[in-house]
PDB file of N, CA and C in Angstrom:
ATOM      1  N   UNK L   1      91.256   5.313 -63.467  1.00  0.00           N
ATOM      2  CA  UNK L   1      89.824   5.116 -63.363  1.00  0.00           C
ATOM      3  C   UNK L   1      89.135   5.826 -64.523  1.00  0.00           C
ATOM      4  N   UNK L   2      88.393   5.263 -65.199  1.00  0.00           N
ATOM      5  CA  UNK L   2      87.103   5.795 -65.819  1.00  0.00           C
ATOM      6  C   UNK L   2      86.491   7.294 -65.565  1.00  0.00           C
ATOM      7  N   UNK L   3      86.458   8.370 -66.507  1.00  0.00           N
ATOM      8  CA  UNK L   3      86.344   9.234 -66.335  1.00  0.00           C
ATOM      9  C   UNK L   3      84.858   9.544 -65.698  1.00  0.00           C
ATOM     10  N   UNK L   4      83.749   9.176 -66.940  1.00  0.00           N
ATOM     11  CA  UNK L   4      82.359   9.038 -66.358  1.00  0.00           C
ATOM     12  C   UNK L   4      82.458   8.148 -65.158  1.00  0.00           C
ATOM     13  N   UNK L   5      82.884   7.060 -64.710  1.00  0.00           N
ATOM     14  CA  UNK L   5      82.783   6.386 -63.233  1.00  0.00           C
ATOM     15  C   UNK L   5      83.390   7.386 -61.931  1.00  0.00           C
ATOM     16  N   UNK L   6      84.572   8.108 -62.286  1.00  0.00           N
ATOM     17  CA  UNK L   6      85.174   9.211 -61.171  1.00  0.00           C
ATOM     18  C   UNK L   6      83.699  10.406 -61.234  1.00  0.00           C
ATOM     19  N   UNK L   7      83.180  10.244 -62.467  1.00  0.00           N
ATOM     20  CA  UNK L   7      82.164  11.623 -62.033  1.00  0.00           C
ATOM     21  C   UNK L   7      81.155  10.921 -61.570  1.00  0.00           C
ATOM     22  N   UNK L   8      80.638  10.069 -61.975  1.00  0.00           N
ATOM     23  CA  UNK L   8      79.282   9.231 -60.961  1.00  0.00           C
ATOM     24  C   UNK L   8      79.208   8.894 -59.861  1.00  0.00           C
ATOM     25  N   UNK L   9      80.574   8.449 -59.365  1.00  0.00           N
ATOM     26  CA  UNK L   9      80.897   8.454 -57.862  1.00  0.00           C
ATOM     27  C   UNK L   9      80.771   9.648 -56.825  1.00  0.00           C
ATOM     28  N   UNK L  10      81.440  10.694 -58.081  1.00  0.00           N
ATOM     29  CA  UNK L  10      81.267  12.045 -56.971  1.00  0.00           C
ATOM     30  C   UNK L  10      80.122  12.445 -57.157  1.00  0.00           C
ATOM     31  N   UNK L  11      79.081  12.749 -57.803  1.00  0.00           N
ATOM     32  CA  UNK L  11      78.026  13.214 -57.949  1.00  0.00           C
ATOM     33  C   UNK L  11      76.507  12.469 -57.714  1.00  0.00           C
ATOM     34  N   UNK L  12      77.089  11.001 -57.587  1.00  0.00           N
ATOM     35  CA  UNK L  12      75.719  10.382 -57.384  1.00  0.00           C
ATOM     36  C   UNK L  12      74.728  10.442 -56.409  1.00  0.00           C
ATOM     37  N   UNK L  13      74.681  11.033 -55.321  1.00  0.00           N
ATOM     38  CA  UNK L  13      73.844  11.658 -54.135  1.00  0.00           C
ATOM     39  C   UNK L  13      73.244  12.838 -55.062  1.00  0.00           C
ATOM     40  N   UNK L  14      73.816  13.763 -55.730  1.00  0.00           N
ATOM     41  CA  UNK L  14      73.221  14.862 -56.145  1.00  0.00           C
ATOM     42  C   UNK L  14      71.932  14.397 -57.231  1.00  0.00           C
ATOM     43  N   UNK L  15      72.032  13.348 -58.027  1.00  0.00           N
ATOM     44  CA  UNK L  15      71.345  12.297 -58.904  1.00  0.00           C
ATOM     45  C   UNK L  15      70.033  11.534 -58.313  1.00  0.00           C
ATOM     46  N   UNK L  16      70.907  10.828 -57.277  1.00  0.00           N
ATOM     47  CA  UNK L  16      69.907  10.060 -56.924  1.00  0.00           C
ATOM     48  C   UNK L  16      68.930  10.957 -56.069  1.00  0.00           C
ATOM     49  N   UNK L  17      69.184  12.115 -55.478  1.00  0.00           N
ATOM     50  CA  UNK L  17      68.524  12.583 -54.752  1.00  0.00           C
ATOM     51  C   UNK L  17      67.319  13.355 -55.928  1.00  0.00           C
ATOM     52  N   UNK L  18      67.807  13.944 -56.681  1.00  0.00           N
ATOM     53  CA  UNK L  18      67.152  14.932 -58.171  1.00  0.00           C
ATOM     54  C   UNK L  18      66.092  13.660 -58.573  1.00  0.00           C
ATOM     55  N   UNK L  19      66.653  12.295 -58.624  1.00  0.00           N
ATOM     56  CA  UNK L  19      66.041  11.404 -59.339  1.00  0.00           C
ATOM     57  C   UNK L  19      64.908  10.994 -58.543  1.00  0.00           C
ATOM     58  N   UNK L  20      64.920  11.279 -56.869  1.00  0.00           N
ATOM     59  CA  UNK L  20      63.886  11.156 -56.181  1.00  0.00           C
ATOM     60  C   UNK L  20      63.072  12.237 -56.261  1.00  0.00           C
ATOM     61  N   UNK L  21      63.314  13.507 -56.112  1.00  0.00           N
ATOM     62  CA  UNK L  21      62.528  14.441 -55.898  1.00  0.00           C
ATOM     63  C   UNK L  21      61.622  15.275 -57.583  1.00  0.00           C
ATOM     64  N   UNK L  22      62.777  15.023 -58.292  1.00  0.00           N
ATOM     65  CA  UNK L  22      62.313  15.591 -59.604  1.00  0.00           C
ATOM     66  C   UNK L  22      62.374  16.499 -59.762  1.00  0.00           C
ATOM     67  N   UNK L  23      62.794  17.643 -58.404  1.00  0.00           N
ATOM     68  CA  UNK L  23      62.836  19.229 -58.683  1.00  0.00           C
ATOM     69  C   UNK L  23      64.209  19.357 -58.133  1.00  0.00           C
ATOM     70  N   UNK L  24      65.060  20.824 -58.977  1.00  0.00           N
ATOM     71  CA  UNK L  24      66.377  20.969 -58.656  1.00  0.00           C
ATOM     72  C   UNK L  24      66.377  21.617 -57.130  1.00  0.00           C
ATOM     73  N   UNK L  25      65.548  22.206 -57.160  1.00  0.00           N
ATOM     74  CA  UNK L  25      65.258  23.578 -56.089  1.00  0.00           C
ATOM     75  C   UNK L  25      64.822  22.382 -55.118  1.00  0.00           C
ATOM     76  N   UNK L  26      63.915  21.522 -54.867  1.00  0.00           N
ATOM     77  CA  UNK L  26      64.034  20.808 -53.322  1.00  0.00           C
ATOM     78  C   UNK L  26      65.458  19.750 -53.082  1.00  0.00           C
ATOM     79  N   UNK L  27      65.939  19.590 -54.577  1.00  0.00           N
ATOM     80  CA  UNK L  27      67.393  19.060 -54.753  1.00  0.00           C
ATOM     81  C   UNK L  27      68.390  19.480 -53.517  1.00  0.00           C
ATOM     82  N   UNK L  28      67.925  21.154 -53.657  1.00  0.00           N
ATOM     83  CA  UNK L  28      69.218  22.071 -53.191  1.00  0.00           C
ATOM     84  C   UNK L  28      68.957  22.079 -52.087  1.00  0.00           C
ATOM     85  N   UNK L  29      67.867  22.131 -51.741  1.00  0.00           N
ATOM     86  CA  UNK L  29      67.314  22.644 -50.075  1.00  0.00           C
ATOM     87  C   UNK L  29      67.577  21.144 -49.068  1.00  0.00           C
ATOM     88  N   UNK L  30      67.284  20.231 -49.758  1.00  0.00           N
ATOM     89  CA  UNK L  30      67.680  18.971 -49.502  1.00  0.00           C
ATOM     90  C   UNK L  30      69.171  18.848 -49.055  1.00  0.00           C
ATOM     91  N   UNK L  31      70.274  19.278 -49.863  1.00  0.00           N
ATOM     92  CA  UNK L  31      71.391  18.843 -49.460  1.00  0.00           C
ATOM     93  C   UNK L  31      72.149  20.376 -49.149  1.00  0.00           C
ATOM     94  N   UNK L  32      71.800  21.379 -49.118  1.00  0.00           N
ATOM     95  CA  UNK L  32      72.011  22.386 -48.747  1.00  0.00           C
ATOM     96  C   UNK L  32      72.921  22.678 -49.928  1.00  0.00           C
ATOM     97  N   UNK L  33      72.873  23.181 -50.708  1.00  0.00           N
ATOM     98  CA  UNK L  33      73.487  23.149 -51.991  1.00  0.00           C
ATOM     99  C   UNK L  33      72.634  24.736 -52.726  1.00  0.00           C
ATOM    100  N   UNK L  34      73.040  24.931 -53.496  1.00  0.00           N
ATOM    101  CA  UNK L  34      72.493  25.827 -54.375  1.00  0.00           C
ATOM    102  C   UNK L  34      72.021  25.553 -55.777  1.00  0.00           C
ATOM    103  N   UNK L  35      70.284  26.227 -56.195  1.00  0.00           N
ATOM    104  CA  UNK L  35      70.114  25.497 -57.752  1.00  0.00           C
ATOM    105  C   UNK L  35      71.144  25.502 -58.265  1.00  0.00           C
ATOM    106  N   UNK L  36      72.304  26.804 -58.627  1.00  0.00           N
ATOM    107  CA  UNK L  36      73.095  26.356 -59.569  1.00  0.00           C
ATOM    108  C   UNK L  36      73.997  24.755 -59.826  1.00  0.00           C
ATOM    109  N   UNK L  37      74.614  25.095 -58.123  1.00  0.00           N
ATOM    110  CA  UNK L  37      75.134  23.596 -57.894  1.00  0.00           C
ATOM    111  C   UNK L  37      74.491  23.089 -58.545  1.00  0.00           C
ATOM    112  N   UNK L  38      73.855  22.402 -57.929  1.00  0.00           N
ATOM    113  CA  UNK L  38      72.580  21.472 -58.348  1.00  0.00           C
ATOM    114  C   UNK L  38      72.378  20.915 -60.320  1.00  0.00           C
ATOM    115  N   UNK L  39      72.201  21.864 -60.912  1.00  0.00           N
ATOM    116  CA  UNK L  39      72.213  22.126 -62.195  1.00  0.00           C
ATOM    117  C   UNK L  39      73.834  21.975 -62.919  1.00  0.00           C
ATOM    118  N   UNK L  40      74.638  22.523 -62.326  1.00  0.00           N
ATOM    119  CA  UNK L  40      76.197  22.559 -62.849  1.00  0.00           C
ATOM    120  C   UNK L  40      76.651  21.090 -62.467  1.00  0.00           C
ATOM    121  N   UNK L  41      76.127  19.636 -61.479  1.00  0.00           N
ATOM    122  CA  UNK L  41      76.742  18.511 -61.386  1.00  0.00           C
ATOM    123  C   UNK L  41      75.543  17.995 -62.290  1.00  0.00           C
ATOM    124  N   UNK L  42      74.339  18.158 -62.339  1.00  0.00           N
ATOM    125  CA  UNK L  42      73.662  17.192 -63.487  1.00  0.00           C
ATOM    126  C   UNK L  42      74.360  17.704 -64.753  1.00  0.00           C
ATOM    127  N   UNK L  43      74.534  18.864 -65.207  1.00  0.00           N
ATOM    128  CA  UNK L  43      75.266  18.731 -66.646  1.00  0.00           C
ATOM    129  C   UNK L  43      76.582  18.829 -66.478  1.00  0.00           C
ATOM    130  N   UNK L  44      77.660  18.383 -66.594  1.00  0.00           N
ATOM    131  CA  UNK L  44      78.636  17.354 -66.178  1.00  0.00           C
ATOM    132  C   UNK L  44      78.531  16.165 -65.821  1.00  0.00           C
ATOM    133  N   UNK L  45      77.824  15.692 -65.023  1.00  0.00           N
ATOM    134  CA  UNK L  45      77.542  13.913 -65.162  1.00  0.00           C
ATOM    135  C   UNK L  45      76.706  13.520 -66.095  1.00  0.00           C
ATOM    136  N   UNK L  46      75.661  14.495 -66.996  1.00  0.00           N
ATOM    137  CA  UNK L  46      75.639  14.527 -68.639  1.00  0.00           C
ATOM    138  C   UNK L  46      76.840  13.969 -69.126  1.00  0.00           C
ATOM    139  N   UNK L  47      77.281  15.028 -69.526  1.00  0.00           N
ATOM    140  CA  UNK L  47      78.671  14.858 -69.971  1.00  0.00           C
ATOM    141  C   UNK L  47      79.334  14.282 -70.116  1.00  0.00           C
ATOM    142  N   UNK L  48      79.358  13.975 -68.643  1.00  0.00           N
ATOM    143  CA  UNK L  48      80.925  12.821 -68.433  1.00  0.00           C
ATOM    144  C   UNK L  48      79.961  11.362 -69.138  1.00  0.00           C
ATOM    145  N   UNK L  49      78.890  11.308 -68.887  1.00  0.00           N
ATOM    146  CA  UNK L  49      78.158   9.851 -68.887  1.00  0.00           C
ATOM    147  C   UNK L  49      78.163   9.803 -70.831  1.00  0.00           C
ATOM    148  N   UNK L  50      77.984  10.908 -70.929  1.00  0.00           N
ATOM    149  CA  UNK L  50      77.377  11.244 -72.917  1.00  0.00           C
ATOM    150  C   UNK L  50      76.015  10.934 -72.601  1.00  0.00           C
ATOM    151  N   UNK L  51      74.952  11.000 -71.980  1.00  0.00           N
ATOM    152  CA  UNK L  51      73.685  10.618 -71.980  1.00  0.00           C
ATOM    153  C   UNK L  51      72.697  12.055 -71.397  1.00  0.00           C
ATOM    154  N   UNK L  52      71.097  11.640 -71.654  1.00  0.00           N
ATOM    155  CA  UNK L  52      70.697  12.699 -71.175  1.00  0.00           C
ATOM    156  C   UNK L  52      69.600  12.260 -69.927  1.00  0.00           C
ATOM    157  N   UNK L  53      70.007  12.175 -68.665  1.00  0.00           N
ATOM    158  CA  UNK L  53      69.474  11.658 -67.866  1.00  0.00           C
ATOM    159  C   UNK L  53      67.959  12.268 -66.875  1.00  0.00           C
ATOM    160  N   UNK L  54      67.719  13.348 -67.680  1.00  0.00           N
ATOM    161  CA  UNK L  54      66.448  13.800 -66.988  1.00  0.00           C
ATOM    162  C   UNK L  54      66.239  14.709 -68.770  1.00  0.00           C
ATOM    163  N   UNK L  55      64.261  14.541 -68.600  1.00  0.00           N
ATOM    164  CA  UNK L  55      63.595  15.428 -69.528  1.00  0.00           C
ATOM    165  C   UNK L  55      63.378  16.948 -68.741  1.00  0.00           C
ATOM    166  N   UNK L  56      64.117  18.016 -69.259  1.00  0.00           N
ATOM    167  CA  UNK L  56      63.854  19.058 -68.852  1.00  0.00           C
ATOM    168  C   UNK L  56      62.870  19.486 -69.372  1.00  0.00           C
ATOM    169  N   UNK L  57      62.129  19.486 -70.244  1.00  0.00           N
ATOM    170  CA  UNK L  57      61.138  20.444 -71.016  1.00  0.00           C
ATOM    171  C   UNK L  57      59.702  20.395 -70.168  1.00  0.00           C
ATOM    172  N   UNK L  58      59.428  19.288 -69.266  1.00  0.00           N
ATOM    173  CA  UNK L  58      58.318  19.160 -68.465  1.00  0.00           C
ATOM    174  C   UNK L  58      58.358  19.243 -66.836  1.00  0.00           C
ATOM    175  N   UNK L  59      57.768  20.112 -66.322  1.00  0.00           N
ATOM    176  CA  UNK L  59      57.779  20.147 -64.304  1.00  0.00           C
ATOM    177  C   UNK L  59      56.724  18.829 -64.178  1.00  0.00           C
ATOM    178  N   UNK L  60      56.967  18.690 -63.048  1.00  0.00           N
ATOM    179  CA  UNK L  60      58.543  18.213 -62.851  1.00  0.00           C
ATOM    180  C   UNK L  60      59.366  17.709 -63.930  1.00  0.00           C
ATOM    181  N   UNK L  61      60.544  17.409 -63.474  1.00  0.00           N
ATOM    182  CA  UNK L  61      61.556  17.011 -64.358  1.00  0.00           C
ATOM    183  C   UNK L  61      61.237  15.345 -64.244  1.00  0.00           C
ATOM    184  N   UNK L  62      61.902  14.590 -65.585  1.00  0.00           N
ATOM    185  CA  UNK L  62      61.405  13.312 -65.782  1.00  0.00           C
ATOM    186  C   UNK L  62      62.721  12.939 -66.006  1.00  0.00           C
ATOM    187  N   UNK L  63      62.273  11.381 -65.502  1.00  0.00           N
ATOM    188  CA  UNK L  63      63.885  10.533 -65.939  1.00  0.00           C
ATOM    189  C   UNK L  63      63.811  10.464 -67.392  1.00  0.00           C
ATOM    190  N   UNK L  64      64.754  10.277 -68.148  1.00  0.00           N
ATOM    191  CA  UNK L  64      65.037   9.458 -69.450  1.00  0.00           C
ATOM    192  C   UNK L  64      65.390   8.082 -68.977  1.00  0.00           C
ATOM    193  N   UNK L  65      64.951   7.252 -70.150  1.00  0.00           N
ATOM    194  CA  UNK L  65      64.814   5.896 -70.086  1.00  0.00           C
ATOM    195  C   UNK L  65      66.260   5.292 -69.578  1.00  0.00           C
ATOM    196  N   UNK L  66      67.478   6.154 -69.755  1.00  0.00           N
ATOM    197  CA  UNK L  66      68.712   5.988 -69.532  1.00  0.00           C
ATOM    198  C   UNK L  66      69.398   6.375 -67.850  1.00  0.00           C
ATOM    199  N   UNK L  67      68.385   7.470 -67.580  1.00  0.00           N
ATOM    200  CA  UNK L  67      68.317   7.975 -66.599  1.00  0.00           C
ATOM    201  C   UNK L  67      67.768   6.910 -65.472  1.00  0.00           C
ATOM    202  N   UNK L  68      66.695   6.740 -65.888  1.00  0.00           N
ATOM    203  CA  UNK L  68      65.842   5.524 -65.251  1.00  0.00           C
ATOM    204  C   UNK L  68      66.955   4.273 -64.582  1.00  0.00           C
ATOM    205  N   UNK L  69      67.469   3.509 -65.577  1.00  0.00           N
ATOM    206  CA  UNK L  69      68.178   3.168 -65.838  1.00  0.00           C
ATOM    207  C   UNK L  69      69.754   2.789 -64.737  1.00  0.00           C
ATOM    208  N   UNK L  70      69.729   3.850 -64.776  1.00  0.00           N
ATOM    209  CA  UNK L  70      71.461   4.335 -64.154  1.00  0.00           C
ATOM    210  C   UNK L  70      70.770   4.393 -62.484  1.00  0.00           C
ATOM    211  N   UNK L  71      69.258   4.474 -62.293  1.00  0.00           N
ATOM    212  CA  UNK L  71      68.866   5.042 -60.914  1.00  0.00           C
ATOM    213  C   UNK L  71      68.488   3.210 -60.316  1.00  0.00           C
ATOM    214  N   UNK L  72      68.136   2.814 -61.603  1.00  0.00           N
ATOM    215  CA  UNK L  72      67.888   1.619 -60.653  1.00  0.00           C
ATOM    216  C   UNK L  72      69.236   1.235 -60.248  1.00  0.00           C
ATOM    217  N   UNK L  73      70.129   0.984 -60.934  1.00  0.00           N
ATOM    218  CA  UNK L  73      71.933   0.239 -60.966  1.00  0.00           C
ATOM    219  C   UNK L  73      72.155   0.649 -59.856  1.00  0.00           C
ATOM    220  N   UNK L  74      72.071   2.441 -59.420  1.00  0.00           N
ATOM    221  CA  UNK L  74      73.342   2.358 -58.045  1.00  0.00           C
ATOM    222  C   UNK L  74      72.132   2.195 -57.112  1.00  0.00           C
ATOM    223  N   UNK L  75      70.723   2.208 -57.052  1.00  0.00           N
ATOM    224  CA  UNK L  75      69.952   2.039 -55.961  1.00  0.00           C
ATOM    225  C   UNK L  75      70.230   0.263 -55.469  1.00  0.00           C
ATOM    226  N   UNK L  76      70.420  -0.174 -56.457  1.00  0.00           N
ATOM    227  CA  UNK L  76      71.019  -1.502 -56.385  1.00  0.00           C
ATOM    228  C   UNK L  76      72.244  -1.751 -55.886  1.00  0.00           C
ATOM    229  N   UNK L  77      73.196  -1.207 -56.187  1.00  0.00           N
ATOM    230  CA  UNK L  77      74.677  -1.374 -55.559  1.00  0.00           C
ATOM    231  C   UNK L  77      74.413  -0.882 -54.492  1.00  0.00           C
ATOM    232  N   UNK L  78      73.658   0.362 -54.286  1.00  0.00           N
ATOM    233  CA  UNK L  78      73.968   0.825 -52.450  1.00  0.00           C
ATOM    234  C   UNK L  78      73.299  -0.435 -52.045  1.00  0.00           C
ATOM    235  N   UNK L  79      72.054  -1.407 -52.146  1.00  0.00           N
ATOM    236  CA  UNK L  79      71.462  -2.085 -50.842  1.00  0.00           C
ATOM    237  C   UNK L  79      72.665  -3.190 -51.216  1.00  0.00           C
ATOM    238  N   UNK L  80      73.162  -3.212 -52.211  1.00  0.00           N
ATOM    239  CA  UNK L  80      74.217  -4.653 -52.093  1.00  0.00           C
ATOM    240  C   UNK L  80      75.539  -4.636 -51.263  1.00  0.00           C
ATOM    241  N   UNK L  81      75.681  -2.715 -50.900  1.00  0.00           N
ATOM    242  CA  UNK L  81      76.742  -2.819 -50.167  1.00  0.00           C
ATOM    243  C   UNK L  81      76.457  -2.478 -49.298  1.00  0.00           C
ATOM    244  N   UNK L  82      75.493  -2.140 -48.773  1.00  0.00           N
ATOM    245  CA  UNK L  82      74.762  -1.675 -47.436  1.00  0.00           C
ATOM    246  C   UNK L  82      74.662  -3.507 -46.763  1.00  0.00           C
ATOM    247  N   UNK L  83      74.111  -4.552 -47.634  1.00  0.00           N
ATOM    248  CA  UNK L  83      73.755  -5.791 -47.123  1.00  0.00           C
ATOM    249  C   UNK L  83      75.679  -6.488 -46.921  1.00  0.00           C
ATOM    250  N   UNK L  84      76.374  -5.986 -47.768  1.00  0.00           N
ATOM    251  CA  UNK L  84      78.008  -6.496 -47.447  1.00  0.00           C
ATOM    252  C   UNK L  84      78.208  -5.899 -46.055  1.00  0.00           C
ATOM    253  N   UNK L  85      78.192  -4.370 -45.715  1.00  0.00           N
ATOM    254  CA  UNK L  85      78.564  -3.770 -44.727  1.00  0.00           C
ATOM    255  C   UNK L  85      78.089  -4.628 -43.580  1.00  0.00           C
ATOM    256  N   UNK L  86      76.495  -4.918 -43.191  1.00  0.00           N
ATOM    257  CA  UNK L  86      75.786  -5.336 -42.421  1.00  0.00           C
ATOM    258  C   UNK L  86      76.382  -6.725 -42.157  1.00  0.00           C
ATOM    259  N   UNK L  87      77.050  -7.890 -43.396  1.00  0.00           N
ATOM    260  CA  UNK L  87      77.343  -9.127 -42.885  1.00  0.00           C
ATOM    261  C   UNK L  87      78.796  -9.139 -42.724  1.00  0.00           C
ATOM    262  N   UNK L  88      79.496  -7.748 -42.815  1.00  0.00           N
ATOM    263  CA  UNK L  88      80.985  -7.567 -42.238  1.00  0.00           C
ATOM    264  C   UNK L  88      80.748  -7.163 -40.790  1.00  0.00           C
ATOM    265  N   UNK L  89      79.473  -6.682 -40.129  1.00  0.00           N
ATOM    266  CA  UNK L  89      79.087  -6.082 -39.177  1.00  0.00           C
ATOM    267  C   UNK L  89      79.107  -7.157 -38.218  1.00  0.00           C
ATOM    268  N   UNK L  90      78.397  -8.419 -38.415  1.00  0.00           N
ATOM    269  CA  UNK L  90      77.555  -9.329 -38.289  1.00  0.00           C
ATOM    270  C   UNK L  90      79.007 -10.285 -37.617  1.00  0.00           C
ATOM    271  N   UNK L  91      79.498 -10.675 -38.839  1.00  0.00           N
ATOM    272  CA  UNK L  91      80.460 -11.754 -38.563  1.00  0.00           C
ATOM    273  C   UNK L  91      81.592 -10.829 -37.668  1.00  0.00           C
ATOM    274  N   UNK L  92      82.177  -9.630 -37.562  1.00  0.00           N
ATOM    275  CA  UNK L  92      82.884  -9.132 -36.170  1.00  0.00           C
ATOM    276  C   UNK L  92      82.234  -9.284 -34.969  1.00  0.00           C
ATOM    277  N   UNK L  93      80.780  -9.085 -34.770  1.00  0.00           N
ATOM    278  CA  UNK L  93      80.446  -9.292 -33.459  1.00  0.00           C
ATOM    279  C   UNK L  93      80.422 -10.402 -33.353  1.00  0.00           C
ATOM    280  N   UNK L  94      80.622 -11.678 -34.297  1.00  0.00           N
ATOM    281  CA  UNK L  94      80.469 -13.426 -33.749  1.00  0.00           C
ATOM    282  C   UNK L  94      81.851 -13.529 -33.484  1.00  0.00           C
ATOM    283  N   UNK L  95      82.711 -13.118 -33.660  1.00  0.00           N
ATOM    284  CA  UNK L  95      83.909 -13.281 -33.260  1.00  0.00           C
ATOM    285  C   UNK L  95      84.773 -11.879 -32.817  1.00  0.00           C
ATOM    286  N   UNK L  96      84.634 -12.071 -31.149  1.00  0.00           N
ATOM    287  CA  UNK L  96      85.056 -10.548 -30.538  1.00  0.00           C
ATOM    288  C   UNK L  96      86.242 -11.012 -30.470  1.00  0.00           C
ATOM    289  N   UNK L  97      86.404  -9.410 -30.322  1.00  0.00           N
ATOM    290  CA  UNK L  97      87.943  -9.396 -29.799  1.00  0.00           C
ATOM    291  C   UNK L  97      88.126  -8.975 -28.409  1.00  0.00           C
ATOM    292  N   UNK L  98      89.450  -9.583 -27.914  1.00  0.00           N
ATOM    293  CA  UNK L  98      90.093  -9.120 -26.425  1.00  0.00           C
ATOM    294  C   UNK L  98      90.932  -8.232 -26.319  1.00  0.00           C
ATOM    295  N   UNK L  99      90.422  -7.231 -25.535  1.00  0.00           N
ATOM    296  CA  UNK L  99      91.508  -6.137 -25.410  1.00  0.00           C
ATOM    297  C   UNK L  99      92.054  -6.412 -23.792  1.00  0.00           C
ATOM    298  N   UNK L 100      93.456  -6.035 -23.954  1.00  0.00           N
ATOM    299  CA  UNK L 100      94.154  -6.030 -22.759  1.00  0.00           C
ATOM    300  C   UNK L 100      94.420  -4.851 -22.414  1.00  0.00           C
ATOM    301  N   UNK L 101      94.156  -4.219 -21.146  1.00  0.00           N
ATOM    302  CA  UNK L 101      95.042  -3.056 -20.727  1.00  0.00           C
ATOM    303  C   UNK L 101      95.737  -3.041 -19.429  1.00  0.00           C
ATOM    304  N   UNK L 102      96.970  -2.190 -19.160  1.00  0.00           N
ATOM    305  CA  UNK L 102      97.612  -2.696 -18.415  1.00  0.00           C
ATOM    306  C   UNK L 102      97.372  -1.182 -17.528  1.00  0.00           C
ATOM    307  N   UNK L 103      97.166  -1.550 -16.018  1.00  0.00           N
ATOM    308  CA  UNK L 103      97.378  -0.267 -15.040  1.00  0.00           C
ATOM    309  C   UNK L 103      98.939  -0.035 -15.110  1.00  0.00           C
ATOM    310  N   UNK L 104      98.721   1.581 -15.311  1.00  0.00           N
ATOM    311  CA  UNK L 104     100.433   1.781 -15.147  1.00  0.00           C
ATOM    312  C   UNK L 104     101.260   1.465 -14.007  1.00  0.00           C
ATOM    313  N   UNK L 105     100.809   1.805 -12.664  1.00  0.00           N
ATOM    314  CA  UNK L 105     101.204   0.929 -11.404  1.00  0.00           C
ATOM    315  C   UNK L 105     102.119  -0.529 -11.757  1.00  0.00           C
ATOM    316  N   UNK L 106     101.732  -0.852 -12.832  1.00  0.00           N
ATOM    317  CA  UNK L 106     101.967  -2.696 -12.532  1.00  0.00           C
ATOM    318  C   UNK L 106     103.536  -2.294 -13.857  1.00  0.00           C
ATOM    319  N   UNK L 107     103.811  -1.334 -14.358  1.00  0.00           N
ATOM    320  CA  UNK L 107     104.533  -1.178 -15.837  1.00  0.00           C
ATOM    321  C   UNK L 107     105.687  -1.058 -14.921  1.00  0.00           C
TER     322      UNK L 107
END
C-alpha cells in the first residue's frame, strides 16, 4: 500500500475533525487526544502527503487550497460508503434469513 494512503487512512478523523473545527486544542478535547497528538498526526500526514494542508500563521487555522481539497474527497468517500453500507443493509433485510435451532431434548 501507498505510504501517504496508509497515513491518511490512519489519521483521517484527526483531519477531518481539525478541518471542521480549525482549532488543535478543540481537536483534542474533541477526540480526547492531546494538542501534541493532535499537532504530531497533522505534521506527518504533511509529510507523508508532501503538502501543506492547513495555514498556520492565522487563528483560526485555515485550510490550504490542497487541504480544502483532500477534505472535500474523503467527506465524499465517507457518504459514498456510508450510502454502500446502507444498500448492503437494505438488500439483507429483503432477503432474510432462517435460523434453525434445535431443543437439546430432541438431539
Amino acid at each position: 500500500m501507498n505510504v501517504a494512503l496508509a497515513a491518511l487512512r490512519k489519521n483521517q478523523t484527526v483531519f477531518l475533525r481539525l478541518a471542521e473545527t480549525c482549532s488543535v486544542s478543540d481537536t483534542a478535547i474533541a477526540l480526547g487526544v492531546t494538542l501534541g497528538a493532535v499537532s504530531q498526526v497533522l505534521k506527518k500526514l504533511e509529510i507523508s502527503l508532501g503538502m501543506t494542508l492547513f495555514n498556520r500563521q492565522c487563528r483560526p487555522l485555515k485550510l490550504t487550497r490542497e487541504g480544502a481539497e483532500l477534505r472535500r474527497i474523503l467527506l465524499n468517500t465517507e457518504s459514498q460508503l456510508s450510502n454502500a453500507l446502507l444498500e448492503l443493509q437494505h438488500k439483507s433485510r429483503t432477503h432474510p434469513t432462517v435460523g434453525i435451532g434445535l431443543v437439546e431434548s430432541f438431539i
